[in-house]
Short mmCIF file of C-alpha atoms in Angstrom, two decimals:
data_model
loop_
_atom_site.label_atom_id
_atom_site.label_comp_id
_atom_site.label_asym_id
_atom_site.label_seq_id
_atom_site.Cartn_x
_atom_site.Cartn_y
_atom_site.Cartn_z
CA MET A 708 150.32 81.16 92.12
CA GLY A 709 147.42 83.91 91.56
CA GLY A 710 143.86 83.43 91.61
CA ASN A 711 143.74 80.58 88.89
CA SER A 712 142.17 77.20 90.44
CA LYS A 713 143.92 75.04 88.19
CA HIS A 714 146.71 76.02 88.80
CA ARG A 715 146.47 75.09 92.81
CA TRP A 716 145.32 72.04 91.90
CA LYS A 717 147.89 70.39 89.69
CA LEU A 718 150.11 70.66 93.10
CA PHE A 719 148.37 67.67 93.83
CA LEU A 720 148.41 65.81 90.69
CA PRO A 721 149.95 62.51 90.87
CA LYS A 722 154.12 62.43 88.69
CA LEU A 723 152.90 60.44 85.05
CA PRO A 724 154.69 58.03 83.64
CA SER A 725 158.54 60.24 81.93
CA SER A 726 158.19 60.98 78.81
CA SER A 727 159.91 58.01 77.29
CA SER A 728 157.37 56.07 78.52
CA PRO A 729 156.12 55.18 74.81
CA SER A 730 152.80 55.37 76.07
CA SER A 731 153.53 59.37 76.33
CA SER A 732 155.09 59.12 73.05
CA PRO A 733 152.84 62.27 70.96
CA LYS A 734 152.27 60.26 67.71
CA THR A 735 150.03 57.88 70.71
CA ARG A 736 146.55 58.51 69.93
CA PRO A 737 144.98 57.11 73.11
CA GLN A 738 141.88 55.46 73.62
CA ASP A 739 138.91 57.12 74.43
CA PRO A 740 138.16 56.98 77.71
CA PRO A 741 135.33 54.38 79.38
CA LYS A 742 131.59 56.47 79.95
CA GLU A 743 131.95 55.94 83.81
CA LEU A 744 134.80 58.53 83.83
CA ILE A 745 133.02 60.68 81.95
CA CYS A 746 130.61 63.82 83.84
CA PRO A 747 126.97 63.86 82.38
CA ILE A 748 127.22 67.23 82.16
CA SER A 749 130.20 68.44 81.36
CA GLY A 750 131.12 65.53 78.33
CA SER A 751 134.70 65.47 80.06
CA LEU A 752 136.04 63.35 82.00
CA MET A 753 135.82 64.80 85.69
CA PHE A 754 138.71 66.46 88.29
CA ASP A 755 136.22 66.18 90.93
CA PRO A 756 134.16 62.87 90.57
CA VAL A 757 130.98 63.24 93.49
CA VAL A 758 127.82 60.54 94.12
CA ILE A 759 124.72 62.03 94.55
CA SER A 760 121.98 61.05 96.34
CA SER A 761 120.30 58.34 93.77
CA GLY A 762 123.17 57.52 92.95
CA GLN A 763 124.53 58.70 90.14
CA THR A 764 128.08 61.02 89.69
CA TYR A 765 128.37 63.83 88.23
CA GLU A 766 132.00 66.31 88.02
CA ARG A 767 131.25 68.42 91.25
CA THR A 768 131.49 71.85 89.73
CA SER A 769 128.72 69.99 87.03
CA ALA A 770 126.86 69.30 90.43
CA GLN A 771 127.01 72.59 91.63
CA VAL A 772 126.32 74.66 88.51
CA CYS A 773 122.76 72.38 88.31
CA ARG A 774 122.45 73.13 91.96
CA ASP A 775 122.93 76.99 91.19
CA LEU A 776 120.48 77.21 88.81
CA SER A 777 117.98 74.82 89.83
CA PHE A 778 118.41 73.02 87.01
CA SER A 779 117.81 68.40 87.53
CA PRO A 780 118.22 67.19 84.09
CA SER A 781 115.59 63.92 83.97
CA LEU A 782 117.25 60.22 84.68
CA PRO A 783 117.03 57.04 83.07
CA ASP A 784 113.91 56.49 85.54
CA GLY A 785 112.24 59.80 84.85
CA SER A 786 113.14 61.45 88.29
CA SER A 787 115.15 64.03 88.50
CA PRO A 788 118.46 64.34 90.67
CA ASP A 789 119.12 66.00 94.13
CA PHE A 790 122.58 67.73 93.47
CA HIS A 791 122.77 68.79 97.38
CA ALA A 792 124.41 66.08 99.18
CA LEU A 793 127.45 65.77 97.45
CA ILE A 794 129.48 62.94 98.28
CA PRO A 795 133.11 62.00 96.68
CA ASN A 796 133.41 59.28 95.10
CA LEU A 797 137.74 58.90 95.47
CA ALA A 798 138.10 55.40 93.57
CA LEU A 799 136.39 56.57 90.72
CA LYS A 800 138.82 59.36 91.25
CA SER A 801 141.59 56.46 91.39
CA THR A 802 140.53 55.12 88.68
CA ILE A 803 140.12 57.67 86.28
CA ILE A 804 143.93 59.05 87.50
CA THR A 805 144.80 55.52 86.72
CA TRP A 806 143.14 55.10 83.08
CA CYS A 807 145.24 58.37 82.77
CA ARG A 808 148.40 57.17 83.43
CA SER A 809 147.75 54.12 81.53
CA VAL A 810 147.79 56.11 78.27
CA GLY A 811 150.20 58.88 78.65
CA ILE A 812 147.95 62.17 79.19
CA MET A 813 147.36 64.56 82.15
CA PRO A 814 144.58 63.63 84.21
CA PRO A 815 141.81 66.64 84.14
CA ALA A 816 142.18 69.89 85.62
CA ALA A 817 139.27 71.19 87.48
CA PRO A 818 137.06 72.85 85.61
CA ASP A 819 135.84 76.96 84.91
CA TYR A 820 132.47 77.66 87.41
CA TYR A 821 131.75 80.10 84.01
CA SER A 822 132.80 77.53 81.21
CA LEU A 823 130.22 75.16 82.99
CA GLN A 824 127.20 77.65 84.33
CA ASN A 825 127.32 79.13 80.13
CA LYS A 826 127.16 75.10 78.76
CA VAL A 827 124.30 74.39 81.46
CA ARG A 828 121.80 77.72 81.21
CA THR A 829 122.10 76.57 77.21
CA LEU A 830 121.25 73.02 77.75
CA MET A 831 119.07 74.09 79.46
CA ASP A 832 117.63 76.97 77.01
CA SER A 833 117.49 73.64 74.44
CA LEU A 834 114.94 72.03 76.84
CA ASN A 835 113.17 75.22 77.52
CA PRO A 836 112.90 77.86 74.82
CA THR A 837 110.41 79.11 76.12
CA ARG A 838 112.68 79.47 79.61
CA ILE A 839 113.14 83.35 80.92
CA PRO A 840 117.00 83.36 81.57
CA GLU A 841 117.48 84.35 85.52
CA VAL A 842 120.14 86.69 87.39
CA VAL A 843 121.70 84.57 90.15
CA THR A 844 121.85 85.29 93.13
CA HIS A 845 124.37 82.75 94.65
CA ALA A 846 126.99 81.97 92.54
CA PRO A 847 130.67 81.21 93.17
CA ILE A 848 132.75 84.13 93.82
CA GLU A 849 134.65 85.06 90.82
CA SER A 850 138.91 83.38 91.18
CA ASN A 851 140.56 86.37 91.72
CA ARG A 852 139.63 89.41 93.25
CA ARG A 853 138.54 93.23 91.77
CA ASN A 854 141.89 94.66 93.09
CA GLY A 855 144.76 92.54 92.65
CA SER A 856 145.66 89.02 92.59
CA SER A 857 144.85 88.06 95.89
CA SER A 858 142.80 84.41 95.24
CA PHE A 859 140.48 81.90 96.85
CA TYR A 860 139.45 78.76 98.19
CA SER A 861 137.84 77.02 94.61
CA THR A 862 133.80 76.20 95.68
CA SER A 863 134.91 72.53 95.20
CA SER A 864 137.07 72.95 98.29
CA ASP A 865 134.57 74.55 100.03
CA GLU A 866 132.70 71.46 100.36
CA SER A 867 135.30 69.18 100.11
CA VAL A 868 134.33 66.31 102.12
CA ILE A 869 138.50 66.23 102.88
CA ALA A 870 139.59 69.46 103.41
CA ASN A 871 142.77 69.45 102.00
CA VAL A 872 144.00 73.50 102.41
CA ALA A 873 144.94 74.79 105.75
CA MET A 874 143.62 77.89 106.92
CA THR A 875 146.76 79.61 106.81
CA SER A 876 147.66 78.84 103.86
CA SER A 877 148.12 81.56 100.98
CA SER A 878 144.76 80.63 98.60
CA SER A 879 142.59 81.52 102.06
CA ILE A 880 139.85 83.98 101.59
CA ASN A 881 141.40 87.27 102.43
CA SER A 882 137.73 89.25 102.88
CA VAL A 883 134.07 87.83 102.14
CA GLU A 884 133.36 89.73 98.42
CA VAL A 885 130.61 88.48 97.07
CA LEU A 886 129.42 89.99 94.03
CA PHE A 887 126.64 91.49 95.37
CA ASP A 888 126.25 95.02 92.62
CA GLU A 889 123.28 93.18 90.51
CA THR A 890 121.55 90.84 92.24
CA VAL A 891 121.35 92.67 95.55
CA SER A 892 119.20 95.17 93.72
CA ASN A 893 117.02 93.20 91.07
CA ALA A 894 116.47 90.22 93.98
CA ASN A 895 113.75 90.83 96.61
CA PHE A 896 115.85 91.26 99.50
CA SER A 897 114.19 92.06 103.04
CA GLU A 898 115.57 96.37 104.09
CA GLU A 899 117.54 93.83 106.46
CA GLU A 900 118.84 91.70 104.46
CA GLU A 901 120.10 93.42 102.10
CA ALA A 902 121.89 96.02 104.49
CA ILE A 903 124.21 93.08 106.48
CA LEU A 904 125.21 91.54 102.79
CA ARG A 905 126.22 94.18 101.67
CA LYS A 906 128.57 94.61 104.17
CA LEU A 907 129.10 90.88 103.66
CA GLY A 908 130.64 92.02 100.05
CA SER A 909 132.40 94.99 101.26
CA PHE A 910 136.43 94.82 101.41
CA ASP A 911 136.29 96.67 104.17
CA VAL A 912 136.83 93.72 107.10
CA MET A 913 135.38 96.22 110.11
CA ASP A 914 132.43 95.80 107.40
CA GLN A 915 131.97 92.42 107.55
CA LYS A 916 132.54 92.02 111.15
CA GLN A 917 129.83 94.46 112.18
CA ALA A 918 127.44 93.20 109.80
CA LEU A 919 127.63 89.08 111.36
CA MET A 920 127.74 90.24 114.90
CA LYS A 921 124.37 92.51 113.70
CA LEU A 922 122.75 88.95 112.79
CA ARG A 923 124.59 88.01 115.88
CA GLU A 924 121.92 90.02 117.30
CA ILE A 925 119.32 89.67 115.48
CA THR A 926 119.14 85.71 115.54
CA ARG A 927 120.22 85.39 118.76
CA THR A 928 116.48 85.49 120.67
CA ASN A 929 114.22 86.78 117.58
CA GLU A 930 113.08 83.76 116.63
CA GLU A 931 111.29 85.19 113.09
CA ALA A 932 114.21 86.13 112.19
CA ARG A 933 116.12 83.43 111.67
CA VAL A 934 113.32 81.78 109.99
CA SER A 935 113.64 85.19 107.32
CA LEU A 936 117.23 85.53 107.72
CA CYS A 937 117.82 82.19 106.65
CA THR A 938 118.07 82.31 102.40
CA GLN A 939 120.20 81.28 100.75
CA ALA A 940 122.50 84.53 99.68
CA MET A 941 123.18 85.11 103.59
CA LEU A 942 123.65 81.13 104.59
CA ILE A 943 126.91 81.33 101.09
CA ALA A 944 128.13 85.20 102.61
CA VAL A 945 127.93 83.64 105.88
CA ARG A 946 129.90 80.73 104.85
CA LEU A 947 132.70 81.86 103.68
CA SER A 948 132.85 84.35 106.18
CA LEU A 949 134.55 80.60 108.04
CA PHE A 950 137.43 80.90 105.78
CA SER A 951 138.24 84.36 107.16
CA LYS A 952 141.10 84.67 108.52
CA PHE A 953 140.17 87.58 111.01
CA ALA A 954 139.28 86.32 114.37
CA GLY A 955 135.93 88.37 114.43
CA VAL A 956 134.84 87.84 111.66
CA GLN A 957 135.73 84.18 111.59
CA THR A 958 134.38 83.92 115.15
CA ASN A 959 130.64 86.30 114.42
CA ALA A 960 130.41 84.12 111.86
CA ALA A 961 130.01 80.04 113.16
CA ALA A 962 127.92 82.51 115.73
CA ALA A 963 125.77 83.25 113.62
CA ILE A 964 125.01 79.97 112.32
CA VAL A 965 124.42 78.75 115.57
CA ASN A 966 121.37 81.39 116.46
CA LEU A 967 119.83 80.28 112.70
CA SER A 968 120.17 76.52 113.82
CA LEU A 969 118.37 76.56 116.20
CA GLU A 970 114.34 76.47 115.04
CA LYS A 971 114.02 73.07 113.22
CA ILE A 972 113.15 74.52 109.52
CA ASN A 973 116.41 76.21 109.20
CA LYS A 974 118.12 72.35 110.12
CA VAL A 975 117.86 70.74 106.82
CA LYS A 976 118.92 74.24 105.52
CA ILE A 977 122.20 74.83 106.05
CA VAL A 978 124.13 71.27 106.23
CA ARG A 979 122.23 71.74 102.09
CA SER A 980 124.23 75.25 102.28
CA GLY A 981 127.37 73.55 101.87
CA ILE A 982 127.97 75.23 105.57
CA VAL A 983 129.27 71.61 107.22
CA PRO A 984 132.79 71.01 105.80
CA PRO A 985 133.47 74.93 107.23
CA LEU A 986 132.23 73.88 109.91
CA ILE A 987 134.15 71.58 110.57
CA ASP A 988 137.57 72.90 109.21
CA VAL A 989 137.26 75.93 111.61
CA LEU A 990 136.48 73.24 114.42
CA LYS A 991 139.99 71.43 113.08
CA GLY A 992 142.58 74.87 113.28
CA GLY A 993 139.81 78.16 113.53
CA PHE A 994 140.30 80.66 116.43
CA HIS A 995 139.95 79.73 120.13
CA GLU A 996 136.19 81.04 120.24
CA ALA A 997 135.06 80.42 116.80
CA GLN A 998 135.74 76.39 117.33
CA GLU A 999 133.29 76.46 120.54
CA HIS A 1000 130.92 78.15 118.84
CA ALA A 1001 132.05 75.67 115.74
CA ALA A 1002 131.30 72.15 118.21
CA GLY A 1003 127.88 74.46 119.09
CA ALA A 1004 126.89 74.79 115.47
CA LEU A 1005 127.78 71.09 114.11
CA PHE A 1006 125.50 69.84 117.57
CA SER A 1007 122.56 71.66 116.94
CA LEU A 1008 122.60 70.58 113.39
CA ALA A 1009 122.54 67.20 114.59
CA VAL A 1010 119.71 67.51 116.63
CA GLU A 1011 117.87 66.65 113.57
CA ASP A 1012 117.35 63.26 111.61
CA ASP A 1013 117.70 64.08 108.93
CA ASN A 1014 121.08 66.08 109.10
CA ARG A 1015 123.02 63.65 111.23
CA THR A 1016 123.96 60.67 108.58
CA ALA A 1017 125.16 63.94 106.29
CA ILE A 1018 127.53 64.92 108.72
CA GLY A 1019 129.35 61.52 109.15
CA VAL A 1020 129.74 61.42 105.96
CA LEU A 1021 131.51 64.90 105.44
CA GLY A 1022 133.44 64.01 107.68
CA ALA A 1023 132.80 65.67 111.27
CA LEU A 1024 133.34 62.81 113.23
CA GLU A 1025 137.29 62.07 114.03
CA PRO A 1026 136.93 66.57 114.56
CA LEU A 1027 134.76 65.63 117.20
CA LEU A 1028 136.19 62.73 118.96
CA HIS A 1029 139.59 65.57 119.59
CA ALA A 1030 137.67 68.09 120.28
CA LEU A 1031 136.49 65.84 123.95
CA ARG A 1032 140.86 67.84 125.03
CA SER A 1033 139.70 71.05 123.82
CA GLU A 1034 141.07 72.92 126.07
CA SER A 1035 137.28 74.36 126.02
CA GLU A 1036 134.99 72.73 128.82
CA LEU A 1037 132.52 74.61 126.08
CA THR A 1038 133.89 73.05 123.24
CA ARG A 1039 134.46 69.84 124.63
CA ASN A 1040 130.88 69.25 125.86
CA ASP A 1041 129.18 70.07 122.60
CA SER A 1042 131.41 68.17 120.84
CA ALA A 1043 130.11 64.92 122.98
CA LEU A 1044 126.50 66.10 122.54
CA ALA A 1045 127.18 65.94 118.77
CA LEU A 1046 128.74 62.61 118.10
CA TYR A 1047 125.98 61.77 120.79
CA ASN A 1048 123.02 62.90 118.33
CA LEU A 1049 125.06 61.54 115.31
CA SER A 1050 125.37 57.91 117.08
CA LEU A 1051 121.89 57.25 116.77
CA ILE A 1052 122.35 56.46 113.16
CA GLN A 1053 124.07 52.54 112.19
CA SER A 1054 126.08 53.84 109.76
CA ASN A 1055 127.90 56.46 112.26
CA ARG A 1056 128.29 54.44 115.11
CA VAL A 1057 130.79 51.30 112.74
CA LYS A 1058 132.37 54.36 111.01
CA MET A 1059 132.83 56.38 115.54
CA ILE A 1060 134.45 51.92 116.22
CA LYS A 1061 136.18 51.99 113.11
CA LEU A 1062 138.35 55.95 114.46
CA GLY A 1063 138.95 53.90 117.19
CA ALA A 1064 136.52 56.18 118.93
CA VAL A 1065 135.22 53.32 122.39
CA THR A 1066 139.24 53.94 123.29
CA ILE A 1067 139.11 57.94 123.42
CA LEU A 1068 135.75 57.54 124.94
CA LEU A 1069 136.56 55.35 127.52
CA SER A 1070 140.12 57.38 128.73
CA LEU A 1071 137.86 60.46 129.10
CA LEU A 1072 134.85 59.81 131.59
CA GLU A 1073 138.16 60.47 134.22
CA ASN A 1074 137.27 63.88 133.06
CA ASP A 1075 133.96 64.38 134.99
CA ASP A 1076 133.18 67.07 133.52
CA VAL A 1077 132.62 66.10 130.93
CA ALA A 1078 131.40 61.58 131.42
CA GLY A 1079 127.98 63.04 131.41
CA ARG A 1080 127.58 63.54 127.96
CA ILE A 1081 131.24 60.20 126.44
CA LEU A 1082 128.89 58.80 128.70
CA LEU A 1083 125.41 59.48 126.10
CA VAL A 1084 127.59 58.32 124.06
CA LEU A 1085 129.17 55.35 124.66
CA CYS A 1086 125.41 53.92 125.48
CA ASN A 1087 124.26 54.04 121.56
CA ILE A 1088 127.51 52.50 121.32
CA ALA A 1089 127.28 49.65 123.03
CA ARG A 1090 123.77 48.90 121.00
CA CYS A 1091 125.52 47.79 118.21
CA VAL A 1092 126.84 44.69 118.33
CA GLU A 1093 130.30 45.99 116.96
CA GLY A 1094 130.62 48.48 119.09
CA LYS A 1095 129.84 45.95 122.34
CA SER A 1096 132.64 43.90 120.95
CA ILE A 1097 135.18 46.11 121.34
CA MET A 1098 134.28 48.31 124.40
CA LEU A 1099 134.11 45.16 126.53
CA HIS A 1100 137.52 44.11 124.59
CA TYR A 1101 138.86 47.23 125.95
CA ASN A 1102 137.20 46.15 129.19
CA ALA A 1103 135.10 49.01 129.20
CA VAL A 1104 132.74 47.06 131.69
CA GLU A 1105 136.26 47.37 135.13
CA SER A 1106 135.92 51.61 133.41
CA LEU A 1107 132.33 51.56 133.68
CA VAL A 1108 131.80 50.04 137.44
CA GLY A 1109 134.62 52.05 138.41
CA MET A 1110 132.80 55.46 137.37
CA LEU A 1111 130.15 53.73 139.35
CA ARG A 1112 131.44 53.59 142.39
CA ARG A 1113 132.57 56.77 142.83
CA VAL A 1114 129.54 59.19 141.06
CA GLU A 1115 127.37 60.93 143.46
CA THR A 1116 124.69 63.14 140.34
CA GLU A 1117 121.56 60.09 139.63
CA SER A 1118 121.82 61.48 136.42
CA THR A 1119 125.43 59.90 136.31
CA ARG A 1120 124.70 57.19 137.74
CA GLU A 1121 121.56 55.84 135.26
CA ASN A 1122 123.81 56.00 132.72
CA CYS A 1123 126.32 54.59 134.00
CA VAL A 1124 123.82 51.08 135.03
CA ALA A 1125 121.98 51.99 131.57
CA ALA A 1126 125.35 51.36 129.35
CA LEU A 1127 126.86 48.55 131.88
CA TYR A 1128 123.27 46.91 130.97
CA SER A 1129 123.78 47.24 127.40
CA LEU A 1130 127.00 44.99 127.63
CA SER A 1131 125.44 42.74 129.82
CA GLN A 1132 122.96 41.40 127.26
CA GLY A 1133 124.37 37.97 124.60
CA ASN A 1134 127.73 38.51 125.68
CA MET A 1135 129.45 35.67 127.79
CA ARG A 1136 132.11 37.54 128.26
CA PHE A 1137 130.55 40.14 130.73
CA LYS A 1138 130.04 38.02 133.30
CA GLY A 1139 133.63 37.05 134.29
CA LEU A 1140 134.65 40.80 133.36
CA ALA A 1141 131.80 42.37 135.95
CA MET A 1142 132.76 39.68 138.85
CA GLU A 1143 136.37 40.90 138.67
CA CYS A 1144 136.57 44.17 138.97
CA GLY A 1145 133.52 43.21 141.84
CA ALA A 1146 130.69 44.76 139.83
CA GLY A 1147 128.18 42.73 141.68
CA GLU A 1148 129.32 44.13 145.22
CA VAL A 1149 128.95 48.33 143.54
CA LEU A 1150 125.66 47.26 142.02
CA ASN A 1151 124.63 46.48 145.47
CA GLU A 1152 125.28 49.70 146.80
CA VAL A 1153 123.59 51.65 144.09
CA LEU A 1154 120.20 49.79 144.62
CA SER A 1155 120.93 51.03 148.30
CA LYS A 1156 120.79 55.11 146.40
CA LYS A 1157 118.67 57.21 144.73
CA VAL A 1158 117.58 55.36 141.26
CA SER A 1159 115.55 54.95 138.59
CA GLU A 1160 112.30 52.40 138.81
CA LEU A 1161 114.10 51.31 135.69
CA GLY A 1162 117.69 51.64 136.41
CA ARG A 1163 117.21 49.03 139.97
CA GLU A 1164 115.87 47.17 137.41
CA ARG A 1165 118.69 46.91 135.38
CA VAL A 1166 120.58 46.31 138.30
CA LYS A 1167 118.36 43.41 139.32
CA VAL A 1168 119.06 41.89 136.03
CA MET A 1169 122.65 42.81 135.35
CA LEU A 1170 122.33 41.20 139.60
CA SER A 1171 121.30 37.71 138.35
CA VAL A 1172 123.87 37.11 135.37
CA LEU A 1173 126.11 37.63 137.56
CA ARG A 1174 125.23 34.61 140.00
CA GLY A 1175 124.45 32.45 137.32
CA ARG A 1176 120.84 32.59 136.78
CA GLU A 1177 116.77 34.24 135.99
CA ALA A 1178 116.44 37.01 138.52
CA GLU A 1179 114.14 35.18 141.26
CA GLN A 1180 112.32 39.33 141.71
CA GLU A 1181 108.93 39.45 138.55
CA VAL A 1182 110.34 42.12 136.73
CA ASP A 1183 108.83 44.80 134.07
CA TRP A 1184 111.13 43.00 130.40
CA GLU A 1185 109.21 45.65 128.62
CA ARG A 1186 110.47 49.10 130.76
CA VAL A 1187 114.32 47.23 131.16
CA MET A 1188 114.93 46.95 127.34
CA GLU A 1189 114.49 50.71 126.83
CA ILE A 1190 117.57 52.32 126.82
CA GLY A 1191 116.98 55.84 126.30
CA PRO A 1192 119.53 57.75 128.13
CA SER A 1193 119.22 60.18 131.33
CA TRP A 1194 119.77 63.95 130.55
CA GLU A 1195 121.30 65.12 133.02
#
C-alpha cells in the first residue's frame, strides 16, 4: 500500500452508487455542500470531523495543524478554540458520506497534513504580517520513510477514539523515526533530553529501546526529572514508541509514561498530548508486560479530576472492563482502580452501565484478589439512579450479602456495607431482595465483627429497613450519608 495514507483510508469508504445511476453522471454538476459540512480552516468537505471543547467542528487534521502551530483562530464570540481535546463527530461524518452519495460524488479523502500546514501558515501571516516563521518541533511523522517504502500510522489514526488499525497491520510503525535533525539542534533542549530524543529518532531498534530504558530509569525516582522531561517533543516521541512491533520498545514506552504521570503537574499535559488512544490500543492488544504498564498509566492519569471525562470519551472504559479478566493480576488491579477513578464522574458511570459493567463486576466478586477493588467501582455505580436500578435488577444484593458472609478483610467488609447501604436508599425492591437472601442475619453478624462506627451506623439503618420501622437507636445521619469507600 506504500506510505500514502489516502490509499489506506479508501478501504474504509462505503460503496458509492453505480455509474448507471443518474446522480453519478459526469454531466451532472453537484450542488454546493451545506456549510456545516465544510471545515472552517481547510474550506473543504471534512474527512474526519471532530468536535472541540467549545462545541465547534473541524477537520481533525486542521485541528492538529492549528494545535501544532499554536494557532487559535478567533471564534464569532471573540474566544479562542482549544484544539487539545478532539472528539470524533461520527454523526456528521455519516451525514457527509450520505450527502456525497446523494449528489453522486466520492466522499472526501484524508487531507494532506503539510498542505494544510502551509495554508494555516499563510493565514497566520495574513493576520500577523510581522510574525517570524517558527520551527515546528513536533510535526507528525512523514508518511514515507527516508530509506524505503515502509508506512506509518496516520496522525488521525494515532488519536482516533475508535482504533480501527490493528497493532500488527502492515502500516504499523516499524521504528520510532522522529525528524530531529534540525529541530533538536535548534530547540532549547537540555543535554539529557536531547540525547534521549536523538536515540528515539534512530532507525536502530536497540537505540530506541536504550533511550526509553534511560528515560524510564531517570524518571523512576527523580521527581524533578519527571517534570523537566515531560515536554511536548518527548511525549510525541514516546507516544509513537507505543506503536512499535518490538516488545522492548513498546513496554519501556508504556512504563516511562507511568513514571512521568506520577507528577500531578504532568497528568493533564500527558492526556492532551494524545497518548491515551495508543495506550488503549496497547491495553487491548499489546505485549503482555506493556499491557500491565498501560493499565497502570491509565489508572495514574485517571486520578486527576480534569482527565476523567476525556479518558472516558476517548474509549478507555470498555477495554478496562475487559482487562479485569486479564491473566495478569497487576493488569486486573490497576484496571479496577482506573475504573474506580473514572466512575467518580456521572457521565462515565452511565457509559459503564450501557457497556454492561454491572454484570461483569458482579461476576468478578468471586475473584478474591480483585474483589476489594471491584467493590469500589460498584459503590460508585450504586450512587446513581441508573446504576442502582441495574444492580438491583441483576440481584447485586444477593452477591454482596454472599460476599459479606465470607469476607475477612475489614476494608472489604466496609465497602460491602457501603454498597449495600447505597442500594437500600430510596428503593422499595431492596427489602424484598435482602430478606430473600438472609441479609438480616448477615448484617447482625457484622455488628459482632470489627467494623468502623460509620459502618455500624449504616448496618443499623439497613436492619431498620428490613424490620419495616425506623431505627430505635440514635443515628448520626450526616455520617451515614457519607459514601466514601474504604481503601485497602
